[in-house]
Amino acid sequence: AASQTEKGVKLLQRLNLKEADSVLLIVGDKVYDRSTAAIYILSGIGGGWRLIKLFLGVPKIIRDPIYTFIAAHRYRWWGQRS
């Protein structure tokens, strides 16, 4: 859910999070953010995307800046859809 929606606001409150400035993946009581969330989401697609889990072996301090760079440029590279 988008963090601005009623459902998103309730989820953030339940998890004691003030706001979400990035993608969050909530699985039970675990919250994954940024690159970790993206890796789990993409690996959930299945097929060859499952191999992306190998990047969990890369330290988060390296993965997150790469994620932020891609997120900042994604619309320029791949366009935007409604």
N, CA, C and O atoms as a Maestro MAE file, in Angstrom:
{
 s_m_m2io_version
 :::
 2.0.0
}

f_m_ct {
 s_m_title
 :::
 protein
 m_atom[328] {
  # First column is atom index #
  i_m_mmod_type
  r_m_x_coord
  r_m_y_coord
  r_m_z_coord
  i_m_residue_number
  s_m_chain_name
  s_m_pdb_residue_name
  s_m_pdb_atom_name
  i_m_atomic_number
  :::
  1 25 0.849 -1.181 0.000 1 A "ALA " " N  " 7
  2 3 0.000 0.000 0.000 1 A "ALA " " CA " 6
  3 2 0.889 1.236 0.000 1 A "ALA " " C  " 6
  4 15 1.959 1.242 0.608 1 A "ALA " " O  " 8
  5 25 0.452 2.251 -0.664 2 A "ALA " " N  " 7
  6 3 1.186 3.516 -0.630 2 A "ALA " " CA " 6
  7 2 1.112 4.086 0.780 2 A "ALA " " C  " 6
  8 15 0.084 3.970 1.446 2 A "ALA " " O  " 8
  9 25 2.192 4.696 1.230 3 A "SER " " N  " 7
  10 3 2.233 5.202 2.609 3 A "SER " " CA " 6
  11 2 1.257 6.344 2.842 3 A "SER " " C  " 6
  12 15 0.967 6.673 3.992 3 A "SER " " O  " 8
  13 25 0.743 6.957 1.778 4 A "GLN " " N  " 7
  14 3 -0.204 8.055 1.925 4 A "GLN " " CA " 6
  15 2 -1.647 7.575 2.059 4 A "GLN " " C  " 6
  16 15 -2.527 8.355 2.421 4 A "GLN " " O  " 8
  17 25 -1.895 6.293 1.768 5 A "THR " " N  " 7
  18 3 -3.259 5.776 1.862 5 A "THR " " CA " 6
  19 2 -3.603 5.453 3.309 5 A "THR " " C  " 6
  20 15 -2.721 5.360 4.163 5 A "THR " " O  " 8
  21 25 -4.879 5.286 3.571 6 A "GLU " " N  " 7
  22 3 -5.321 4.955 4.932 6 A "GLU " " CA " 6
  23 2 -4.684 3.644 5.407 6 A "GLU " " C  " 6
  24 15 -4.232 3.540 6.547 6 A "GLU " " O  " 8
  25 25 -4.657 2.652 4.521 7 A "LYS " " N  " 7
  26 3 -4.052 1.363 4.884 7 A "LYS " " CA " 6
  27 2 -2.553 1.524 5.150 7 A "LYS " " C  " 6
  28 15 -2.024 0.940 6.096 7 A "LYS " " O  " 8
  29 25 -1.871 2.314 4.317 8 A "GLY " " N  " 7
  30 3 -0.446 2.546 4.498 8 A "GLY " " CA " 6
  31 2 -0.137 3.250 5.806 8 A "GLY " " C  " 6
  32 15 0.808 2.890 6.508 8 A "GLY " " O  " 8
  33 25 -0.942 4.259 6.131 9 A "VAL " " N  " 7
  34 3 -0.759 4.995 7.389 9 A "VAL " " CA " 6
  35 2 -0.939 4.053 8.575 9 A "VAL " " C  " 6
  36 15 -0.164 4.106 9.530 9 A "VAL " " O  " 8
  37 25 -1.946 3.200 8.523 10 A "LYS " " N  " 7
  38 3 -2.191 2.250 9.623 10 A "LYS " " CA " 6
  39 2 -1.042 1.263 9.768 10 A "LYS " " C  " 6
  40 15 -0.643 0.929 10.884 10 A "LYS " " O  " 8
  41 25 -0.510 0.795 8.642 11 A "LEU " " N  " 7
  42 3 0.632 -0.130 8.703 11 A "LEU " " CA " 6
  43 2 1.846 0.542 9.341 11 A "LEU " " C  " 6
  44 15 2.513 -0.046 10.192 11 A "LEU " " O  " 8
  45 25 2.125 1.770 8.926 12 A "LEU " " N  " 7
  46 3 3.265 2.487 9.496 12 A "LEU " " CA " 6
  47 2 3.075 2.707 10.990 12 A "LEU " " C  " 6
  48 15 4.023 2.574 11.764 12 A "LEU " " O  " 8
  49 25 1.855 3.043 11.401 13 A "GLN " " N  " 7
  50 3 1.578 3.247 12.827 13 A "GLN " " CA " 6
  51 2 1.747 1.946 13.601 13 A "GLN " " C  " 6
  52 15 2.322 1.936 14.689 13 A "GLN " " O  " 8
  53 25 1.249 0.852 13.040 14 A "ARG " " N  " 7
  54 3 1.349 -0.453 13.716 14 A "ARG " " CA " 6
  55 2 2.808 -0.857 13.908 14 A "ARG " " C  " 6
  56 15 3.150 -1.511 14.893 14 A "ARG " " O  " 8
  57 25 3.660 -0.470 12.973 15 A "LEU " " N  " 7
  58 3 5.078 -0.833 13.040 15 A "LEU " " CA " 6
  59 2 5.931 0.252 13.694 15 A "LEU " " C  " 6
  60 15 7.157 0.145 13.726 15 A "LEU " " O  " 8
  61 25 5.285 1.290 14.213 16 A "ASN " " N  " 7
  62 3 5.976 2.409 14.862 16 A "ASN " " CA " 6
  63 2 6.974 3.087 13.925 16 A "ASN " " C  " 6
  64 15 8.080 3.444 14.332 16 A "ASN " " O  " 8
  65 25 6.575 3.259 12.677 17 A "LEU " " N  " 7
  66 3 7.399 3.959 11.703 17 A "LEU " " CA " 6
  67 2 6.736 5.299 11.405 17 A "LEU " " C  " 6
  68 15 5.527 5.361 11.181 17 A "LEU " " O  " 8
  69 25 7.520 6.364 11.402 18 A "LYS " " N  " 7
  70 3 6.959 7.689 11.166 18 A "LYS " " CA " 6
  71 2 6.568 7.877 9.711 18 A "LYS " " C  " 6
  72 15 5.479 8.365 9.411 18 A "LYS " " O  " 8
  73 25 7.455 7.491 8.812 19 A "GLU " " N  " 7
  74 3 7.173 7.612 7.388 19 A "GLU " " CA " 6
  75 2 8.040 6.646 6.620 19 A "GLU " " C  " 6
  76 15 9.028 6.121 7.133 19 A "GLU " " O  " 8
  77 25 7.654 6.425 5.385 20 A "ALA " " N  " 7
  78 3 8.431 5.544 4.516 20 A "ALA " " CA " 6
  79 2 8.992 6.371 3.390 20 A "ALA " " C  " 6
  80 15 8.239 6.889 2.566 20 A "ALA " " O  " 8
  81 25 10.308 6.505 3.338 21 A "ASP " " N  " 7
  82 3 10.925 7.270 2.267 21 A "ASP " " CA " 6
  83 2 11.468 6.359 1.173 21 A "ASP " " C  " 6
  84 15 12.168 6.810 0.266 21 A "ASP " " O  " 8
  85 25 11.139 5.082 1.266 22 A "SER " " N  " 7
  86 3 11.604 4.104 0.300 22 A "SER " " CA " 6
  87 2 10.615 2.945 0.289 22 A "SER " " C  " 6
  88 15 9.644 2.926 1.045 22 A "SER " " O  " 8
  89 25 10.883 1.994 -0.573 23 A "VAL " " N  " 7
  90 3 10.037 0.810 -0.612 23 A "VAL " " CA " 6
  91 2 10.226 0.017 0.678 23 A "VAL " " C  " 6
  92 15 11.345 -0.146 1.164 23 A "VAL " " O  " 8
  93 25 9.124 -0.469 1.219 24 A "LEU " " N  " 7
  94 3 9.151 -1.336 2.392 24 A "LEU " " CA " 6
  95 2 8.444 -2.631 2.035 24 A "LEU " " C  " 6
  96 15 7.428 -2.620 1.341 24 A "LEU " " O  " 8
  97 25 8.976 -3.732 2.504 25 A "LEU " " N  " 7
  98 3 8.317 -5.025 2.375 25 A "LEU " " CA " 6
  99 2 8.054 -5.510 3.785 25 A "LEU " " C  " 6
  100 15 8.978 -5.658 4.585 25 A "LEU " " O  " 8
  101 25 6.790 -5.757 4.085 26 A "ILE " " N  " 7
  102 3 6.407 -6.213 5.418 26 A "ILE " " CA " 6
  103 2 5.962 -7.661 5.306 26 A "ILE " " C  " 6
  104 15 5.008 -7.980 4.597 26 A "ILE " " O  " 8
  105 25 6.666 -8.528 6.014 27 A "VAL " " N  " 7
  106 3 6.346 -9.953 6.040 27 A "VAL " " CA " 6
  107 2 6.171 -10.333 7.501 27 A "VAL " " C  " 6
  108 15 7.147 -10.464 8.240 27 A "VAL " " O  " 8
  109 25 4.929 -10.509 7.910 28 A "GLY " " N  " 7
  110 3 4.661 -10.759 9.324 28 A "GLY " " CA " 6
  111 2 5.064 -9.545 10.127 28 A "GLY " " C  " 6
  112 15 4.566 -8.446 9.882 28 A "GLY " " O  " 8
  113 25 5.958 -9.725 11.080 29 A "ASP " " N  " 7
  114 3 6.450 -8.609 11.891 29 A "ASP " " CA " 6
  115 2 7.811 -8.101 11.419 29 A "ASP " " C  " 6
  116 15 8.392 -7.212 12.041 29 A "ASP " " O  " 8
  117 25 8.319 -8.661 10.325 30 A "LYS " " N  " 7
  118 3 9.620 -8.224 9.797 30 A "LYS " " CA " 6
  119 2 9.406 -7.147 8.738 30 A "LYS " " C  " 6
  120 15 8.507 -7.242 7.902 30 A "LYS " " O  " 8
  121 25 10.252 -6.125 8.794 31 A "VAL " " N  " 7
  122 3 10.187 -5.033 7.833 31 A "VAL " " CA " 6
  123 2 11.524 -4.967 7.100 31 A "VAL " " C  " 6
  124 15 12.579 -4.835 7.719 31 A "VAL " " O  " 8
  125 25 11.464 -5.059 5.788 32 A "TYR " " N  " 7
  126 3 12.649 -4.942 4.953 32 A "TYR " " CA " 6
  127 2 12.530 -3.633 4.174 32 A "TYR " " C  " 6
  128 15 11.443 -3.270 3.726 32 A "TYR " " O  " 8
  129 25 13.648 -2.928 4.015 33 A "ASP " " N  " 7
  130 3 13.596 -1.672 3.276 33 A "ASP " " CA " 6
  131 2 14.653 -1.641 2.177 33 A "ASP " " C  " 6
  132 15 15.542 -2.490 2.121 33 A "ASP " " O  " 8
  133 25 14.536 -0.657 1.321 34 A "ARG " " N  " 7
  134 3 15.473 -0.361 0.244 34 A "ARG " " CA " 6
  135 2 15.888 -1.595 -0.548 34 A "ARG " " C  " 6
  136 15 15.034 -2.298 -1.089 34 A "ARG " " O  " 8
  137 25 17.180 -1.863 -0.622 35 A "SER " " N  " 7
  138 3 17.671 -2.942 -1.477 35 A "SER " " CA " 6
  139 2 17.195 -4.313 -1.009 35 A "SER " " C  " 6
  140 15 16.917 -5.183 -1.834 35 A "SER " " O  " 8
  141 25 17.100 -4.515 0.293 36 A "THR " " N  " 7
  142 3 16.660 -5.815 0.797 36 A "THR " " CA " 6
  143 2 15.224 -6.079 0.384 36 A "THR " " C  " 6
  144 15 14.896 -7.184 -0.047 36 A "THR " " O  " 8
  145 25 14.359 -5.074 0.512 37 A "ALA " " N  " 7
  146 3 12.961 -5.219 0.089 37 A "ALA " " CA " 6
  147 2 12.894 -5.497 -1.406 37 A "ALA " " C  " 6
  148 15 12.163 -6.387 -1.840 37 A "ALA " " O  " 8
  149 25 13.648 -4.744 -2.194 38 A "ALA " " N  " 7
  150 3 13.629 -4.932 -3.651 38 A "ALA " " CA " 6
  151 2 14.089 -6.334 -4.032 38 A "ALA " " C  " 6
  152 15 13.505 -6.955 -4.920 38 A "ALA " " O  " 8
  153 25 15.118 -6.833 -3.377 39 A "ILE " " N  " 7
  154 3 15.619 -8.179 -3.676 39 A "ILE " " CA " 6
  155 2 14.555 -9.227 -3.368 39 A "ILE " " C  " 6
  156 15 14.317 -10.118 -4.183 39 A "ILE " " O  " 8
  157 25 13.912 -9.135 -2.205 40 A "TYR " " N  " 7
  158 3 12.877 -10.115 -1.861 40 A "TYR " " CA " 6
  159 2 11.668 -10.003 -2.780 40 A "TYR " " C  " 6
  160 15 11.071 -11.019 -3.135 40 A "TYR " " O  " 8
  161 25 11.299 -8.795 -3.168 41 A "ILE " " N  " 7
  162 3 10.165 -8.613 -4.078 41 A "ILE " " CA " 6
  163 2 10.479 -9.224 -5.442 41 A "ILE " " C  " 6
  164 15 9.675 -9.979 -5.989 41 A "ILE " " O  " 8
  165 25 11.642 -8.897 -5.985 42 A "LEU " " N  " 7
  166 3 12.007 -9.433 -7.295 42 A "LEU " " CA " 6
  167 2 12.176 -10.951 -7.264 42 A "LEU " " C  " 6
  168 15 11.786 -11.633 -8.211 42 A "LEU " " O  " 8
  169 25 12.748 -11.481 -6.198 43 A "SER " " N  " 7
  170 3 12.931 -12.939 -6.125 43 A "SER " " CA " 6
  171 2 11.585 -13.648 -6.028 43 A "SER " " C  " 6
  172 15 11.465 -14.810 -6.416 43 A "SER " " O  " 8
  173 25 10.575 -12.954 -5.514 44 A "GLY " " N  " 7
  174 3 9.238 -13.531 -5.416 44 A "GLY " " CA " 6
  175 2 8.550 -13.683 -6.758 44 A "GLY " " C  " 6
  176 15 7.564 -14.411 -6.867 44 A "GLY " " O  " 8
  177 25 9.059 -13.002 -7.790 45 A "ILE " " N  " 7
  178 3 8.501 -13.143 -9.128 45 A "ILE " " CA " 6
  179 2 8.738 -14.554 -9.641 45 A "ILE " " C  " 6
  180 15 7.933 -15.101 -10.394 45 A "ILE " " O  " 8
  181 25 9.852 -15.132 -9.223 46 A "GLY " " N  " 7
  182 3 10.171 -16.497 -9.636 46 A "GLY " " CA " 6
  183 2 11.032 -16.512 -10.887 46 A "GLY " " C  " 6
  184 15 11.536 -15.477 -11.323 46 A "GLY " " O  " 8
  185 25 11.191 -17.679 -11.449 47 A "GLY " " N  " 7
  186 3 12.017 -17.835 -12.640 47 A "GLY " " CA " 6
  187 2 13.451 -17.420 -12.359 47 A "GLY " " C  " 6
  188 15 13.986 -17.686 -11.283 47 A "GLY " " O  " 8
  189 25 14.062 -16.771 -13.324 48 A "GLY " " N  " 7
  190 3 15.441 -16.312 -13.188 48 A "GLY " " CA " 6
  191 2 15.615 -15.250 -12.124 48 A "GLY " " C  " 6
  192 15 16.723 -15.046 -11.627 48 A "GLY " " O  " 8
  193 25 14.531 -14.567 -11.766 49 A "TRP " " N  " 7
  194 3 14.615 -13.520 -10.738 49 A "TRP " " CA " 6
  195 2 14.996 -14.078 -9.375 49 A "TRP " " C  " 6
  196 15 15.459 -13.333 -8.511 49 A "TRP " " O  " 8
  197 25 14.808 -15.386 -9.168 50 A "ARG " " N  " 7
  198 3 15.192 -15.972 -7.877 50 A "ARG " " CA " 6
  199 2 16.688 -15.834 -7.620 50 A "ARG " " C  " 6
  200 15 17.126 -15.800 -6.471 50 A "ARG " " O  " 8
  201 25 17.463 -15.757 -8.689 51 A "LEU " " N  " 7
  202 3 18.920 -15.635 -8.548 51 A "LEU " " CA " 6
  203 2 19.347 -14.313 -7.926 51 A "LEU " " C  " 6
  204 15 20.468 -14.190 -7.433 51 A "LEU " " O  " 8
  205 25 18.466 -13.332 -7.946 52 A "ILE " " N  " 7
  206 3 18.815 -12.027 -7.381 52 A "ILE " " CA " 6
  207 2 19.081 -12.122 -5.879 52 A "ILE " " C  " 6
  208 15 19.724 -11.243 -5.304 52 A "ILE " " O  " 8
  209 25 18.591 -13.184 -5.245 53 A "LYS " " N  " 7
  210 3 18.846 -13.370 -3.810 53 A "LYS " " CA " 6
  211 2 20.333 -13.494 -3.506 53 A "LYS " " C  " 6
  212 15 20.750 -13.302 -2.364 53 A "LYS " " O  " 8
  213 25 21.133 -13.811 -4.512 54 A "LEU " " N  " 7
  214 3 22.578 -13.887 -4.308 54 A "LEU " " CA " 6
  215 2 23.130 -12.543 -3.829 54 A "LEU " " C  " 6
  216 15 24.139 -12.497 -3.126 54 A "LEU " " O  " 8
  217 25 22.462 -11.446 -4.213 55 A "PHE " " N  " 7
  218 3 22.917 -10.118 -3.808 55 A "PHE " " CA " 6
  219 2 22.721 -9.851 -2.316 55 A "PHE " " C  " 6
  220 15 23.246 -8.867 -1.796 55 A "PHE " " O  " 8
  221 25 21.974 -10.710 -1.622 56 A "LEU " " N  " 7
  222 3 21.852 -10.554 -0.168 56 A "LEU " " CA " 6
  223 2 23.205 -10.787 0.504 56 A "LEU " " C  " 6
  224 15 23.415 -10.375 1.644 56 A "LEU " " O  " 8
  225 25 24.110 -11.443 -0.199 57 A "GLY " " N  " 7
  226 3 25.459 -11.658 0.324 57 A "GLY " " CA " 6
  227 2 26.326 -10.406 0.254 57 A "GLY " " C  " 6
  228 15 27.375 -10.337 0.894 57 A "GLY " " O  " 8
  229 25 25.889 -9.425 -0.519 58 A "VAL " " N  " 7
  230 3 26.606 -8.150 -0.605 58 A "VAL " " CA " 6
  231 2 26.169 -7.292 0.580 58 A "VAL " " C  " 6
  232 15 24.970 -7.179 0.832 58 A "VAL " " O  " 8
  233 25 27.087 -6.693 1.303 59 A "PRO " " N  " 7
  234 3 26.703 -5.880 2.470 59 A "PRO " " CA " 6
  235 2 25.716 -4.764 2.100 59 A "PRO " " C  " 6
  236 15 25.827 -4.134 1.048 59 A "PRO " " O  " 8
  237 25 24.757 -4.542 2.990 60 A "LYS " " N  " 7
  238 3 23.721 -3.538 2.792 60 A "LYS " " CA " 6
  239 2 24.320 -2.148 2.572 60 A "LYS " " C  " 6
  240 15 23.755 -1.337 1.838 60 A "LYS " " O  " 8
  241 25 25.438 -1.877 3.191 61 A "ILE " " N  " 7
  242 3 26.096 -0.568 3.052 61 A "ILE " " CA " 6
  243 2 26.553 -0.328 1.604 61 A "ILE " " C  " 6
  244 15 26.745 0.817 1.196 61 A "ILE " " O  " 8
  245 25 26.723 -1.400 0.839 62 A "ILE " " N  " 7
  246 3 27.062 -1.290 -0.583 62 A "ILE " " CA " 6
  247 2 25.796 -1.331 -1.438 62 A "ILE " " C  " 6
  248 15 25.660 -0.565 -2.392 62 A "ILE " " O  " 8
  249 25 24.864 -2.234 -1.092 63 A "ARG " " N  " 7
  250 3 23.634 -2.404 -1.881 63 A "ARG " " CA " 6
  251 2 22.740 -1.173 -1.860 63 A "ARG " " C  " 6
  252 15 22.214 -0.780 -2.901 63 A "ARG " " O  " 8
  253 25 22.557 -0.562 -0.702 64 A "ASP " " N  " 7
  254 3 21.602 0.540 -0.583 64 A "ASP " " CA " 6
  255 2 21.954 1.759 -1.436 64 A "ASP " " C  " 6
  256 15 21.054 2.321 -2.060 64 A "ASP " " O  " 8
  257 25 23.223 2.202 -1.498 65 A "PRO " " N  " 7
  258 3 23.518 3.320 -2.409 65 A "PRO " " CA " 6
  259 2 23.244 2.983 -3.878 65 A "PRO " " C  " 6
  260 15 22.827 3.853 -4.643 65 A "PRO " " O  " 8
  261 25 23.475 1.741 -4.272 66 A "ILE " " N  " 7
  262 3 23.169 1.322 -5.640 66 A "ILE " " CA " 6
  263 2 21.664 1.368 -5.860 66 A "ILE " " C  " 6
  264 15 21.200 1.853 -6.892 66 A "ILE " " O  " 8
  265 25 20.894 0.864 -4.888 67 A "TYR " " N  " 7
  266 3 19.433 0.926 -4.961 67 A "TYR " " CA " 6
  267 2 18.962 2.373 -5.087 67 A "TYR " " C  " 6
  268 15 18.102 2.674 -5.914 67 A "TYR " " O  " 8
  269 25 19.519 3.268 -4.275 68 A "THR " " N  " 7
  270 3 19.126 4.677 -4.297 68 A "THR " " CA " 6
  271 2 19.434 5.307 -5.651 68 A "THR " " C  " 6
  272 15 18.632 6.086 -6.165 68 A "THR " " O  " 8
  273 25 20.579 4.981 -6.231 69 A "PHE " " N  " 7
  274 3 20.943 5.505 -7.548 69 A "PHE " " CA " 6
  275 2 19.952 5.033 -8.606 69 A "PHE " " C  " 6
  276 15 19.485 5.831 -9.419 69 A "PHE " " O  " 8
  277 25 19.628 3.747 -8.600 70 A "ILE " " N  " 7
  278 3 18.675 3.206 -9.573 70 A "ILE " " CA " 6
  279 2 17.299 3.833 -9.373 70 A "ILE " " C  " 6
  280 15 16.636 4.193 -10.345 70 A "ILE " " O  " 8
  281 25 16.868 3.965 -8.125 71 A "ALA " " N  " 7
  282 3 15.556 4.551 -7.835 71 A "ALA " " CA " 6
  283 2 15.473 5.997 -8.317 71 A "ALA " " C  " 6
  284 15 14.424 6.437 -8.787 71 A "ALA " " O  " 8
  285 25 16.567 6.729 -8.202 72 A "ALA " " N  " 7
  286 3 16.573 8.138 -8.613 72 A "ALA " " CA " 6
  287 2 16.524 8.296 -10.131 72 A "ALA " " C  " 6
  288 15 16.090 9.337 -10.625 72 A "ALA " " O  " 8
  289 25 16.957 7.292 -10.873 73 A "HIS " " N  " 7
  290 3 17.033 7.392 -12.329 73 A "HIS " " CA " 6
  291 2 16.057 6.490 -13.073 73 A "HIS " " C  " 6
  292 15 16.041 6.495 -14.304 73 A "HIS " " O  " 8
  293 25 15.254 5.726 -12.369 74 A "ARG " " N  " 7
  294 3 14.431 4.702 -13.019 74 A "ARG " " CA " 6
  295 2 13.452 5.267 -14.042 74 A "ARG " " C  " 6
  296 15 13.259 4.651 -15.090 74 A "ARG " " O  " 8
  297 25 12.835 6.400 -13.783 75 A "TYR " " N  " 7
  298 3 11.865 6.948 -14.737 75 A "TYR " " CA " 6
  299 2 12.554 7.419 -16.011 75 A "TYR " " C  " 6
  300 15 12.000 7.278 -17.101 75 A "TYR " " O  " 8
  301 25 13.737 7.970 -15.887 76 A "ARG " " N  " 7
  302 3 14.483 8.413 -17.058 76 A "ARG " " CA " 6
  303 2 14.881 7.216 -17.923 76 A "ARG " " C  " 6
  304 15 14.846 7.296 -19.151 76 A "ARG " " O  " 8
  305 25 15.257 6.111 -17.282 77 A "TRP " " N  " 7
  306 3 15.709 4.936 -18.024 77 A "TRP " " CA " 6
  307 2 14.566 4.107 -18.605 77 A "TRP " " C  " 6
  308 15 14.627 3.679 -19.758 77 A "TRP " " O  " 8
  309 25 13.517 3.882 -17.797 78 A "TRP " " N  " 7
  310 3 12.450 2.964 -18.202 78 A "TRP " " CA " 6
  311 2 11.096 3.635 -18.421 78 A "TRP " " C  " 6
  312 15 10.135 2.969 -18.806 78 A "TRP " " O  " 8
  313 25 11.008 4.923 -18.185 79 A "GLY " " N  " 7
  314 3 9.742 5.623 -18.371 79 A "GLY " " CA " 6
  315 2 8.828 5.473 -17.172 79 A "GLY " " C  " 6
  316 15 9.161 4.799 -16.197 79 A "GLY " " O  " 8
  317 25 7.672 6.111 -17.258 80 A "GLN " " N  " 7
  318 3 6.697 6.080 -16.174 80 A "GLN " " CA " 6
  319 2 5.359 5.663 -16.725 80 A "GLN " " C  " 6
  320 15 4.939 6.135 -17.781 80 A "GLN " " O  " 8
  321 25 4.684 4.777 -16.011 81 A "ARG " " N  " 7
  322 3 3.360 4.307 -16.423 81 A "ARG " " CA " 6
  323 2 2.351 4.684 -15.370 81 A "ARG " " C  " 6
  324 15 2.662 4.765 -14.182 81 A "ARG " " O  " 8
  325 25 1.133 4.913 -15.828 82 A "SER " " N  " 7
  326 3 0.082 5.249 -14.840 82 A "SER " " CA " 6
  327 2 -0.618 3.984 -14.383 82 A "SER " " C  " 6
  328 15 -1.530 4.046 -13.558 82 A "SER " " O  " 8
  :::
 }
 m_bond[327] {
  # First column is bond index #
  i_m_from
  i_m_to
  i_m_order
  :::
  1 1 2 1
  2 2 3 1
  3 3 4 2
  4 3 5 1
  5 5 6 1
  6 6 7 1
  7 7 8 2
  8 7 9 1
  9 9 10 1
  10 10 11 1
  11 11 12 2
  12 11 13 1
  13 13 14 1
  14 14 15 1
  15 15 16 2
  16 15 17 1
  17 17 18 1
  18 18 19 1
  19 19 20 2
  20 19 21 1
  21 21 22 1
  22 22 23 1
  23 23 24 2
  24 23 25 1
  25 25 26 1
  26 26 27 1
  27 27 28 2
  28 27 29 1
  29 29 30 1
  30 30 31 1
  31 31 32 2
  32 31 33 1
  33 33 34 1
  34 34 35 1
  35 35 36 2
  36 35 37 1
  37 37 38 1
  38 38 39 1
  39 39 40 2
  40 39 41 1
  41 41 42 1
  42 42 43 1
  43 43 44 2
  44 43 45 1
  45 45 46 1
  46 46 47 1
  47 47 48 2
  48 47 49 1
  49 49 50 1
  50 50 51 1
  51 51 52 2
  52 51 53 1
  53 53 54 1
  54 54 55 1
  55 55 56 2
  56 55 57 1
  57 57 58 1
  58 58 59 1
  59 59 60 2
  60 59 61 1
  61 61 62 1
  62 62 63 1
  63 63 64 2
  64 63 65 1
  65 65 66 1
  66 66 67 1
  67 67 68 2
  68 67 69 1
  69 69 70 1
  70 70 71 1
  71 71 72 2
  72 71 73 1
  73 73 74 1
  74 74 75 1
  75 75 76 2
  76 75 77 1
  77 77 78 1
  78 78 79 1
  79 79 80 2
  80 79 81 1
  81 81 82 1
  82 82 83 1
  83 83 84 2
  84 83 85 1
  85 85 86 1
  86 86 87 1
  87 87 88 2
  88 87 89 1
  89 89 90 1
  90 90 91 1
  91 91 92 2
  92 91 93 1
  93 93 94 1
  94 94 95 1
  95 95 96 2
  96 95 97 1
  97 97 98 1
  98 98 99 1
  99 99 100 2
  100 99 101 1
  101 101 102 1
  102 102 103 1
  103 103 104 2
  104 103 105 1
  105 105 106 1
  106 106 107 1
  107 107 108 2
  108 107 109 1
  109 109 110 1
  110 110 111 1
  111 111 112 2
  112 111 113 1
  113 113 114 1
  114 114 115 1
  115 115 116 2
  116 115 117 1
  117 117 118 1
  118 118 119 1
  119 119 120 2
  120 119 121 1
  121 121 122 1
  122 122 123 1
  123 123 124 2
  124 123 125 1
  125 125 126 1
  126 126 127 1
  127 127 128 2
  128 127 129 1
  129 129 130 1
  130 130 131 1
  131 131 132 2
  132 131 133 1
  133 133 134 1
  134 134 135 1
  135 135 136 2
  136 135 137 1
  137 137 138 1
  138 138 139 1
  139 139 140 2
  140 139 141 1
  141 141 142 1
  142 142 143 1
  143 143 144 2
  144 143 145 1
  145 145 146 1
  146 146 147 1
  147 147 148 2
  148 147 149 1
  149 149 150 1
  150 150 151 1
  151 151 152 2
  152 151 153 1
  153 153 154 1
  154 154 155 1
  155 155 156 2
  156 155 157 1
  157 157 158 1
  158 158 159 1
  159 159 160 2
  160 159 161 1
  161 161 162 1
  162 162 163 1
  163 163 164 2
  164 163 165 1
  165 165 166 1
  166 166 167 1
  167 167 168 2
  168 167 169 1
  169 169 170 1
  170 170 171 1
  171 171 172 2
  172 171 173 1
  173 173 174 1
  174 174 175 1
  175 175 176 2
  176 175 177 1
  177 177 178 1
  178 178 179 1
  179 179 180 2
  180 179 181 1
  181 181 182 1
  182 182 183 1
  183 183 184 2
  184 183 185 1
  185 185 186 1
  186 186 187 1
  187 187 188 2
  188 187 189 1
  189 189 190 1
  190 190 191 1
  191 191 192 2
  192 191 193 1
  193 193 194 1
  194 194 195 1
  195 195 196 2
  196 195 197 1
  197 197 198 1
  198 198 199 1
  199 199 200 2
  200 199 201 1
  201 201 202 1
  202 202 203 1
  203 203 204 2
  204 203 205 1
  205 205 206 1
  206 206 207 1
  207 207 208 2
  208 207 209 1
  209 209 210 1
  210 210 211 1
  211 211 212 2
  212 211 213 1
  213 213 214 1
  214 214 215 1
  215 215 216 2
  216 215 217 1
  217 217 218 1
  218 218 219 1
  219 219 220 2
  220 219 221 1
  221 221 222 1
  222 222 223 1
  223 223 224 2
  224 223 225 1
  225 225 226 1
  226 226 227 1
  227 227 228 2
  228 227 229 1
  229 229 230 1
  230 230 231 1
  231 231 232 2
  232 231 233 1
  233 233 234 1
  234 234 235 1
  235 235 236 2
  236 235 237 1
  237 237 238 1
  238 238 239 1
  239 239 240 2
  240 239 241 1
  241 241 242 1
  242 242 243 1
  243 243 244 2
  244 243 245 1
  245 245 246 1
  246 246 247 1
  247 247 248 2
  248 247 249 1
  249 249 250 1
  250 250 251 1
  251 251 252 2
  252 251 253 1
  253 253 254 1
  254 254 255 1
  255 255 256 2
  256 255 257 1
  257 257 258 1
  258 258 259 1
  259 259 260 2
  260 259 261 1
  261 261 262 1
  262 262 263 1
  263 263 264 2
  264 263 265 1
  265 265 266 1
  266 266 267 1
  267 267 268 2
  268 267 269 1
  269 269 270 1
  270 270 271 1
  271 271 272 2
  272 271 273 1
  273 273 274 1
  274 274 275 1
  275 275 276 2
  276 275 277 1
  277 277 278 1
  278 278 279 1
  279 279 280 2
  280 279 281 1
  281 281 282 1
  282 282 283 1
  283 283 284 2
  284 283 285 1
  285 285 286 1
  286 286 287 1
  287 287 288 2
  288 287 289 1
  289 289 290 1
  290 290 291 1
  291 291 292 2
  292 291 293 1
  293 293 294 1
  294 294 295 1
  295 295 296 2
  296 295 297 1
  297 297 298 1
  298 298 299 1
  299 299 300 2
  300 299 301 1
  301 301 302 1
  302 302 303 1
  303 303 304 2
  304 303 305 1
  305 305 306 1
  306 306 307 1
  307 307 308 2
  308 307 309 1
  309 309 310 1
  310 310 311 1
  311 311 312 2
  312 311 313 1
  313 313 314 1
  314 314 315 1
  315 315 316 2
  316 315 317 1
  317 317 318 1
  318 318 319 1
  319 319 320 2
  320 319 321 1
  321 321 322 1
  322 322 323 1
  323 323 324 2
  324 323 325 1
  325 325 326 1
  326 326 327 1
  327 327 328 2
  :::
 }
}
